[in-house]
mmCIF file with all atom_site columns, C-alpha atoms in Angstrom:
data_model
loop_
_atom_site.group_PDB
_atom_site.id
_atom_site.type_symbol
_atom_site.label_atom_id
_atom_site.label_alt_id
_atom_site.label_comp_id
_atom_site.label_asym_id
_atom_site.label_entity_id
_atom_site.label_seq_id
_atom_site.pdbx_PDB_ins_code
_atom_site.Cartn_x
_atom_site.Cartn_y
_atom_site.Cartn_z
_atom_site.occupancy
_atom_site.B_iso_or_equiv
_atom_site.pdbx_formal_charge
_atom_site.auth_seq_id
_atom_site.auth_comp_id
_atom_site.auth_asym_id
_atom_site.auth_atom_id
_atom_site.pdbx_PDB_model_num
ATOM 1   C CA . MET Y 1 1   ? 44.298 18.134 97.500  1.00 0.00 ? 1   MET Y CA 1
ATOM 2   C CA . ALA Y 1 2   ? 42.452 20.948 95.750  1.00 0.00 ? 2   ALA Y CA 1
ATOM 3   C CA . ALA Y 1 3   ? 42.024 22.822 99.026  1.00 0.00 ? 3   ALA Y CA 1
ATOM 4   C CA . SER Y 1 4   ? 45.727 22.544 99.825  1.00 0.00 ? 4   SER Y CA 1
ATOM 5   C CA . MET Y 1 5   ? 46.584 23.914 96.378  1.00 0.00 ? 5   MET Y CA 1
ATOM 6   C CA . ARG Y 1 6   ? 44.313 26.915 96.980  1.00 0.00 ? 6   ARG Y CA 1
ATOM 7   C CA . VAL Y 1 7   ? 45.919 27.508 100.368 1.00 0.00 ? 7   VAL Y CA 1
ATOM 8   C CA . ARG Y 1 8   ? 49.400 27.339 98.820  1.00 0.00 ? 8   ARG Y CA 1
ATOM 9   C CA . ARG Y 1 9   ? 48.450 29.901 96.185  1.00 0.00 ? 9   ARG Y CA 1
ATOM 10  C CA . LEU Y 1 10  ? 46.933 32.173 98.835  1.00 0.00 ? 10  LEU Y CA 1
ATOM 11  C CA . VAL Y 1 11  ? 50.060 31.977 101.000 1.00 0.00 ? 11  VAL Y CA 1
ATOM 12  C CA . ALA Y 1 12  ? 52.368 32.552 98.007  1.00 0.00 ? 12  ALA Y CA 1
ATOM 13  C CA . GLY Y 1 13  ? 50.294 35.571 96.902  1.00 0.00 ? 13  GLY Y CA 1
ATOM 14  C CA . ALA Y 1 14  ? 50.339 37.082 100.394 1.00 0.00 ? 14  ALA Y CA 1
ATOM 15  C CA . ALA Y 1 15  ? 54.095 36.587 100.681 1.00 0.00 ? 15  ALA Y CA 1
ATOM 16  C CA . THR Y 1 16  ? 54.676 38.206 97.275  1.00 0.00 ? 16  THR Y CA 1
ATOM 17  C CA . THR Y 1 17  ? 52.496 41.168 98.188  1.00 0.00 ? 17  THR Y CA 1
ATOM 18  C CA . GLY Y 1 18  ? 54.383 41.632 101.479 1.00 0.00 ? 18  GLY Y CA 1
ATOM 19  C CA . LEU Y 1 19  ? 57.754 41.505 99.728  1.00 0.00 ? 19  LEU Y CA 1
ATOM 20  C CA . LEU Y 1 20  ? 56.663 44.023 97.079  1.00 0.00 ? 20  LEU Y CA 1
ATOM 21  C CA . ALA Y 1 21  ? 55.263 46.430 99.678  1.00 0.00 ? 21  ALA Y CA 1
ATOM 22  C CA . GLY Y 1 22  ? 58.396 46.125 101.829 1.00 0.00 ? 22  GLY Y CA 1
ATOM 23  C CA . GLY Y 1 23  ? 60.675 46.646 98.830  1.00 0.00 ? 23  GLY Y CA 1
ATOM 24  C CA . ALA Y 1 24  ? 58.770 49.734 97.753  1.00 0.00 ? 24  ALA Y CA 1
ATOM 25  C CA . ALA Y 1 25  ? 58.961 51.223 101.264 1.00 0.00 ? 25  ALA Y CA 1
ATOM 26  C CA . LEU Y 1 26  ? 62.672 50.457 101.471 1.00 0.00 ? 26  LEU Y CA 1
ATOM 27  C CA . GLY Y 1 27  ? 63.251 51.981 98.030  1.00 0.00 ? 27  GLY Y CA 1
ATOM 28  C CA . LEU Y 1 28  ? 61.480 55.199 98.956  1.00 0.00 ? 28  LEU Y CA 1
ATOM 29  C CA . SER Y 1 29  ? 63.445 55.577 102.168 1.00 0.00 ? 29  SER Y CA 1
ATOM 30  C CA . GLY Y 1 30  ? 66.680 54.988 100.257 1.00 0.00 ? 30  GLY Y CA 1
ATOM 31  C CA . THR Y 1 31  ? 65.758 57.661 97.732  1.00 0.00 ? 31  THR Y CA 1
ATOM 32  C CA . ALA Y 1 32  ? 65.050 60.209 100.441 1.00 0.00 ? 32  ALA Y CA 1
ATOM 33  C CA . ALA Y 1 33  ? 68.334 59.480 102.193 1.00 0.00 ? 33  ALA Y CA 1
ATOM 34  C CA . ALA Y 1 34  ? 70.304 59.687 98.943  1.00 0.00 ? 34  ALA Y CA 1
ATOM 35  C CA . ALA Y 1 35  ? 68.879 63.038 97.834  1.00 0.00 ? 35  ALA Y CA 1
ATOM 36  C CA . PRO Y 1 36  ? 71.639 65.305 96.503  1.00 0.00 ? 36  PRO Y CA 1
ATOM 37  C CA . ALA Y 1 37  ? 72.737 68.313 98.489  1.00 0.00 ? 37  ALA Y CA 1
ATOM 38  C CA . ALA Y 1 38  ? 71.766 71.756 97.286  1.00 0.00 ? 38  ALA Y CA 1
ATOM 39  C CA . THR Y 1 39  ? 74.162 73.016 94.595  1.00 0.00 ? 39  THR Y CA 1
ATOM 40  C CA . THR Y 1 40  ? 75.032 76.498 93.479  1.00 0.00 ? 40  THR Y CA 1
ATOM 41  C CA . SER Y 1 41  ? 73.998 77.814 90.084  1.00 0.00 ? 41  SER Y CA 1
ATOM 42  C CA . ALA Y 1 42  ? 77.632 77.946 88.898  1.00 0.00 ? 42  ALA Y CA 1
ATOM 43  C CA . THR Y 1 43  ? 77.985 74.197 89.393  1.00 0.00 ? 43  THR Y CA 1
ATOM 44  C CA . VAL Y 1 44  ? 74.777 73.493 87.527  1.00 0.00 ? 44  VAL Y CA 1
ATOM 45  C CA . LEU Y 1 45  ? 75.793 75.609 84.527  1.00 0.00 ? 45  LEU Y CA 1
ATOM 46  C CA . ALA Y 1 46  ? 79.262 74.067 84.325  1.00 0.00 ? 46  ALA Y CA 1
ATOM 47  C CA . GLY Y 1 47  ? 77.927 70.501 84.415  1.00 0.00 ? 47  GLY Y CA 1
ATOM 48  C CA . ASP Y 1 48  ? 75.091 71.014 81.921  1.00 0.00 ? 48  ASP Y CA 1
ATOM 49  C CA . HIS Y 1 49  ? 76.129 70.382 78.326  1.00 0.00 ? 49  HIS Y CA 1
ATOM 50  C CA . HIS Y 1 50  ? 72.731 70.183 76.631  1.00 0.00 ? 50  HIS Y CA 1
ATOM 51  C CA . ASP Y 1 51  ? 72.794 73.856 75.683  1.00 0.00 ? 51  ASP Y CA 1
ATOM 52  C CA . ARG Y 1 52  ? 75.978 73.259 73.673  1.00 0.00 ? 52  ARG Y CA 1
ATOM 53  C CA . CYS Y 1 53  ? 74.585 70.391 71.583  1.00 0.00 ? 53  CYS Y CA 1
ATOM 54  C CA . GLU Y 1 54  ? 72.300 70.640 68.594  1.00 0.00 ? 54  GLU Y CA 1
ATOM 55  C CA . TRP Y 1 55  ? 70.895 67.965 66.299  1.00 0.00 ? 55  TRP Y CA 1
ATOM 56  C CA . LYS Y 1 56  ? 72.131 68.115 62.708  1.00 0.00 ? 56  LYS Y CA 1
ATOM 57  C CA . HIS Y 1 57  ? 69.758 66.427 60.276  1.00 0.00 ? 57  HIS Y CA 1
ATOM 58  C CA . GLY Y 1 58  ? 71.060 64.008 57.673  1.00 0.00 ? 58  GLY Y CA 1
ATOM 59  C CA . HIS Y 1 59  ? 72.005 65.766 54.432  1.00 0.00 ? 59  HIS Y CA 1
ATOM 60  C CA . TRP Y 1 60  ? 73.898 65.409 51.184  1.00 0.00 ? 60  TRP Y CA 1
ATOM 61  C CA . ALA Y 1 61  ? 77.368 66.942 51.143  1.00 0.00 ? 61  ALA Y CA 1
ATOM 62  C CA . LYS Y 1 62  ? 79.982 67.175 48.438  1.00 0.00 ? 62  LYS Y CA 1
ATOM 63  C CA . LYS Y 1 63  ? 83.758 67.105 48.434  1.00 0.00 ? 63  LYS Y CA 1
ATOM 64  C CA . TRP Y 1 64  ? 86.214 67.940 45.643  1.00 0.00 ? 64  TRP Y CA 1
ATOM 65  C CA . VAL Y 1 65  ? 88.375 64.999 44.614  1.00 0.00 ? 65  VAL Y CA 1
ATOM 66  C CA . LYS Y 1 66  ? 91.419 65.976 42.557  1.00 0.00 ? 66  LYS Y CA 1
ATOM 67  C CA . GLY Y 1 67  ? 92.421 64.012 39.464  1.00 0.00 ? 67  GLY Y CA 1
ATOM 68  C CA . HIS Y 1 68  ? 94.039 60.630 40.083  1.00 0.00 ? 68  HIS Y CA 1
ATOM 69  C CA . TRP Y 1 69  ? 94.836 57.267 38.511  1.00 0.00 ? 69  TRP Y CA 1
ATOM 70  C CA . GLU Y 1 70  ? 92.403 54.484 39.246  1.00 0.00 ? 70  GLU Y CA 1
ATOM 71  C CA . LYS Y 1 71  ? 92.332 50.783 38.392  1.00 0.00 ? 71  LYS Y CA 1
ATOM 72  C CA . LYS Y 1 72  ? 88.994 49.975 36.735  1.00 0.00 ? 72  LYS Y CA 1
ATOM 73  C CA . VAL Y 1 73  ? 87.461 46.796 35.370  1.00 0.00 ? 73  VAL Y CA 1
ATOM 74  C CA . HIS Y 1 74  ? 87.298 46.721 31.573  1.00 0.00 ? 74  HIS Y CA 1
ATOM 75  C CA . TRP Y 1 75  ? 85.008 44.249 29.798  1.00 0.00 ? 75  TRP Y CA 1
ATOM 76  C CA . THR Y 1 76  ? 85.735 42.985 26.291  1.00 0.00 ? 76  THR Y CA 1
ATOM 77  C CA . LYS Y 1 77  ? 82.789 41.455 24.453  1.00 0.00 ? 77  LYS Y CA 1
ATOM 78  C CA . THR Y 1 78  ? 83.625 39.077 21.597  1.00 0.00 ? 78  THR Y CA 1
ATOM 79  C CA . TRP Y 1 79  ? 81.257 37.186 19.248  1.00 0.00 ? 79  TRP Y CA 1
ATOM 80  C CA . HIS Y 1 80  ? 82.291 33.675 18.269  1.00 0.00 ? 80  HIS Y CA 1
ATOM 81  C CA . LYS Y 1 81  ? 80.540 32.575 15.071  1.00 0.00 ? 81  LYS Y CA 1
ATOM 82  C CA . GLY Y 1 82  ? 78.748 29.230 14.864  1.00 0.00 ? 82  GLY Y CA 1
ATOM 83  C CA . HIS Y 1 83  ? 80.528 26.407 13.012  1.00 0.00 ? 83  HIS Y CA 1
ATOM 84  C CA . HIS Y 1 84  ? 80.382 22.746 12.020  1.00 0.00 ? 84  HIS Y CA 1
ATOM 85  C CA . ASP Y 1 85  ? 82.928 20.531 13.764  1.00 0.00 ? 85  ASP Y CA 1
ATOM 86  C CA . LYS Y 1 86  ? 84.804 17.696 12.009  1.00 0.00 ? 86  LYS Y CA 1
ATOM 87  C CA . HIS Y 1 87  ? 81.905 15.302 12.724  1.00 0.00 ? 87  HIS Y CA 1
ATOM 88  C CA . GLY Y 1 88  ? 79.386 17.598 11.048  1.00 0.00 ? 88  GLY Y CA 1
ATOM 89  C CA . LYS Y 1 89  ? 77.679 18.738 14.260  1.00 0.00 ? 89  LYS Y CA 1
ATOM 90  C CA . TRP Y 1 90  ? 76.600 22.385 14.368  1.00 0.00 ? 90  TRP Y CA 1
ATOM 91  C CA . HIS Y 1 91  ? 77.814 24.511 17.302  1.00 0.00 ? 91  HIS Y CA 1
ATOM 92  C CA . HIS Y 1 92  ? 75.897 27.738 17.845  1.00 0.00 ? 92  HIS Y CA 1
ATOM 93  C CA . GLY Y 1 93  ? 77.622 31.092 18.068  1.00 0.00 ? 93  GLY Y CA 1
ATOM 94  C CA . PHE Y 1 94  ? 78.007 32.770 21.448  1.00 0.00 ? 94  PHE Y CA 1
ATOM 95  C CA . TRP Y 1 95  ? 79.165 35.921 23.163  1.00 0.00 ? 95  TRP Y CA 1
ATOM 96  C CA . ASP Y 1 96  ? 82.335 35.717 25.252  1.00 0.00 ? 96  ASP Y CA 1
ATOM 97  C CA . TYR Y 1 97  ? 82.967 38.261 28.008  1.00 0.00 ? 97  TYR Y CA 1
ATOM 98  C CA . ASP Y 1 98  ? 86.551 38.839 29.066  1.00 0.00 ? 98  ASP Y CA 1
ATOM 99  C CA . ARG Y 1 99  ? 87.331 40.930 32.132  1.00 0.00 ? 99  ARG Y CA 1
ATOM 100 C CA . HIS Y 1 100 ? 90.624 42.627 32.797  1.00 0.00 ? 100 HIS Y CA 1
ATOM 101 C CA . HIS Y 1 101 ? 91.824 45.617 34.798  1.00 0.00 ? 101 HIS Y CA 1
ATOM 102 C CA . LYS Y 1 102 ? 92.997 48.813 33.214  1.00 0.00 ? 102 LYS Y CA 1
ATOM 103 C CA . TRP Y 1 103 ? 94.606 51.922 34.739  1.00 0.00 ? 103 TRP Y CA 1
ATOM 104 C CA . VAL Y 1 104 ? 92.497 54.961 33.840  1.00 0.00 ? 104 VAL Y CA 1
ATOM 105 C CA . TYR Y 1 105 ? 93.068 58.626 34.688  1.00 0.00 ? 105 TYR Y CA 1
ATOM 106 C CA . VAL Y 1 106 ? 90.015 60.142 36.393  1.00 0.00 ? 106 VAL Y CA 1
ATOM 107 C CA . HIS Y 1 107 ? 89.787 63.929 36.203  1.00 0.00 ? 107 HIS Y CA 1
ATOM 108 C CA . GLY Y 1 108 ? 88.962 66.036 39.249  1.00 0.00 ? 108 GLY Y CA 1
ATOM 109 C CA . HIS Y 1 109 ? 85.285 65.880 40.181  1.00 0.00 ? 109 HIS Y CA 1
ATOM 110 C CA . TRP Y 1 110 ? 82.787 66.498 42.965  1.00 0.00 ? 110 TRP Y CA 1
ATOM 111 C CA . HIS Y 1 111 ? 81.981 63.458 45.090  1.00 0.00 ? 111 HIS Y CA 1
ATOM 112 C CA . HIS Y 1 112 ? 78.478 63.502 46.641  1.00 0.00 ? 112 HIS Y CA 1
ATOM 113 C CA . PHE Y 1 113 ? 77.950 61.525 49.841  1.00 0.00 ? 113 PHE Y CA 1
ATOM 114 C CA . TRP Y 1 114 ? 75.290 61.188 52.550  1.00 0.00 ? 114 TRP Y CA 1
ATOM 115 C CA . VAL Y 1 115 ? 76.018 62.481 56.067  1.00 0.00 ? 115 VAL Y CA 1
ATOM 116 C CA . LYS Y 1 116 ? 73.867 60.764 58.700  1.00 0.00 ? 116 LYS Y CA 1
ATOM 117 C CA . GLY Y 1 117 ? 72.070 62.810 61.349  1.00 0.00 ? 117 GLY Y CA 1
ATOM 118 C CA . HIS Y 1 118 ? 74.213 63.432 64.432  1.00 0.00 ? 118 HIS Y CA 1
ATOM 119 C CA . TRP Y 1 119 ? 74.627 65.517 67.575  1.00 0.00 ? 119 TRP Y CA 1
ATOM 120 C CA . ASP Y 1 120 ? 76.997 68.455 67.141  1.00 0.00 ? 120 ASP Y CA 1
ATOM 121 C CA . CYS Y 1 121 ? 78.432 69.483 70.524  1.00 0.00 ? 121 CYS Y CA 1
ATOM 122 C CA . HIS Y 1 122 ? 80.800 72.442 70.587  1.00 0.00 ? 122 HIS Y CA 1
ATOM 123 C CA . HIS Y 1 123 ? 82.684 74.087 73.436  1.00 0.00 ? 123 HIS Y CA 1
ATOM 124 C CA . LYS Y 1 124 ? 81.718 77.586 74.514  1.00 0.00 ? 124 LYS Y CA 1
#
């Protein structure tokens, strides 16, 4: 059985090698047949857009934002003192945080933001 397994592997390897060699030969003949026809220089220049594009690195930019009304969260912090209840048990004091929204006027200001790197392609 070991000999038949070796023979099977040998046959499978030979078949794979033949298929790979045949596929490579077929691929090369297809590439030669599909070669593009000679083009004029005007066609090449019109179709090439790489000379119009340039890489812009990421950078910080700023934009003026005029004054406006904005709804902001307002926190109220209140201290509740400790006390004895009617059974004589002591309850410790604690801070209570209440959150509510409040309309606030925000004056005009510069807003800084990050612009990611990108390709800038312009028409000539």
